[in-house]
């Protein structure tokens, strides 16, 4: 993922006429923190925070708990955050954090210990005007609430603006849970509208029916009933029905902790089969590197929307691009979460609490503006949406 992120930035930088020194400066990481968290049972967990760039504002980026995360992946995700906040014109920079752990193997007491230790280590480097972490894969408002509490105890901060993605009772924003999925639906609709097919009957498949994938599908079911969900998966496999699946029913099943391999009444499908389905739109909402040179030839969809970070690797991107597959890039497609995180931070710093409607209206404005700019750059420069998104972000970074 790091190679892909760097390659995309280099290519967009060259299109903008930047020198190698300017491109190196864009890729340079401000600060890296690497440490260990020791659990009561003696386990030692590697932990990271990478602060890539704060030229446009405080560092911003999630903290991921995952057994397979490594330092390079955190670096890539931090760089992508800088690009994302710049592309969306938010006054924020880019960072990312991670702890190498499988949270499913731990009880709540251990998770709380990890969350508090993480903050204790980083307390001097984070905060409302320095670096504002948020949830990511396998982290959630409960974990963030522990982190905010620890930060407040250690520093006396009362604003709760030190983290976003808190529970609503502890200063979180309404609409944050659904924001990334909703933002993805807004972005995709803008693109389909631009291409004159927004009102057509379209089929789509979602890889990864977690927070992002499930909200994308449930929001789409209400706002775009002409988009038909025909397949979706979790890490073990999924369900397929060419006549259409009910996103709400599937979301309720997942909310109860269900796994699709146990889902009754629909045909089962593997993750690889989902990638090769003959659908109009492939929604990638699981993890990075889901489509690579090993499986890109199976893709039949005309559109891919990258709701996960870096789900299409560099060579797959190049093959798919040549084949005319339209890829809506992650740094814009999945930016809904960071937009509402920013809105949460604004509410905290102003001591306000906005209605969900107001939050969704603001989200719509940010996503629509970014999509308008994206399609304009694509057409003016005859480049792919991915190149255009990075060009947009880089231009903004150079303006500072
Ligand atoms: P999540 O943990 O809620 O959901 C991830 C889903 O993907 C789960 O259903 C999991 O079972 C499934 N999955 C994991 N490996 C898979 C595989 N190999 N094949 C198919 N499914 C698989 O996480 P999330 O918050 O929905 O995040 C999903 C992606 O979106 C991540 O890449 C994350 O970085 C990115 N993202 C999330 C947000 C956010 O606000 N949550 C914002 C921006 C980007």
XYZ file of C-alpha atoms in Angstrom, residues 15 59 135 144 147 167 200 261 284 323 343 349 394:
13
model
C 1.509 15.800 -14.115
C -2.760 15.914 12.172
C -11.596 5.166 15.216
C -12.339 6.310 21.768
C -8.906 7.345 25.119
C -20.080 8.218 21.581
C -30.575 3.826 -14.579
C -21.477 -18.219 6.211
C -14.618 -2.310 -1.971
C -9.469 -1.569 -19.600
C -17.621 18.619 12.045
C -14.524 23.480 20.128
C -1.331 18.212 -4.024
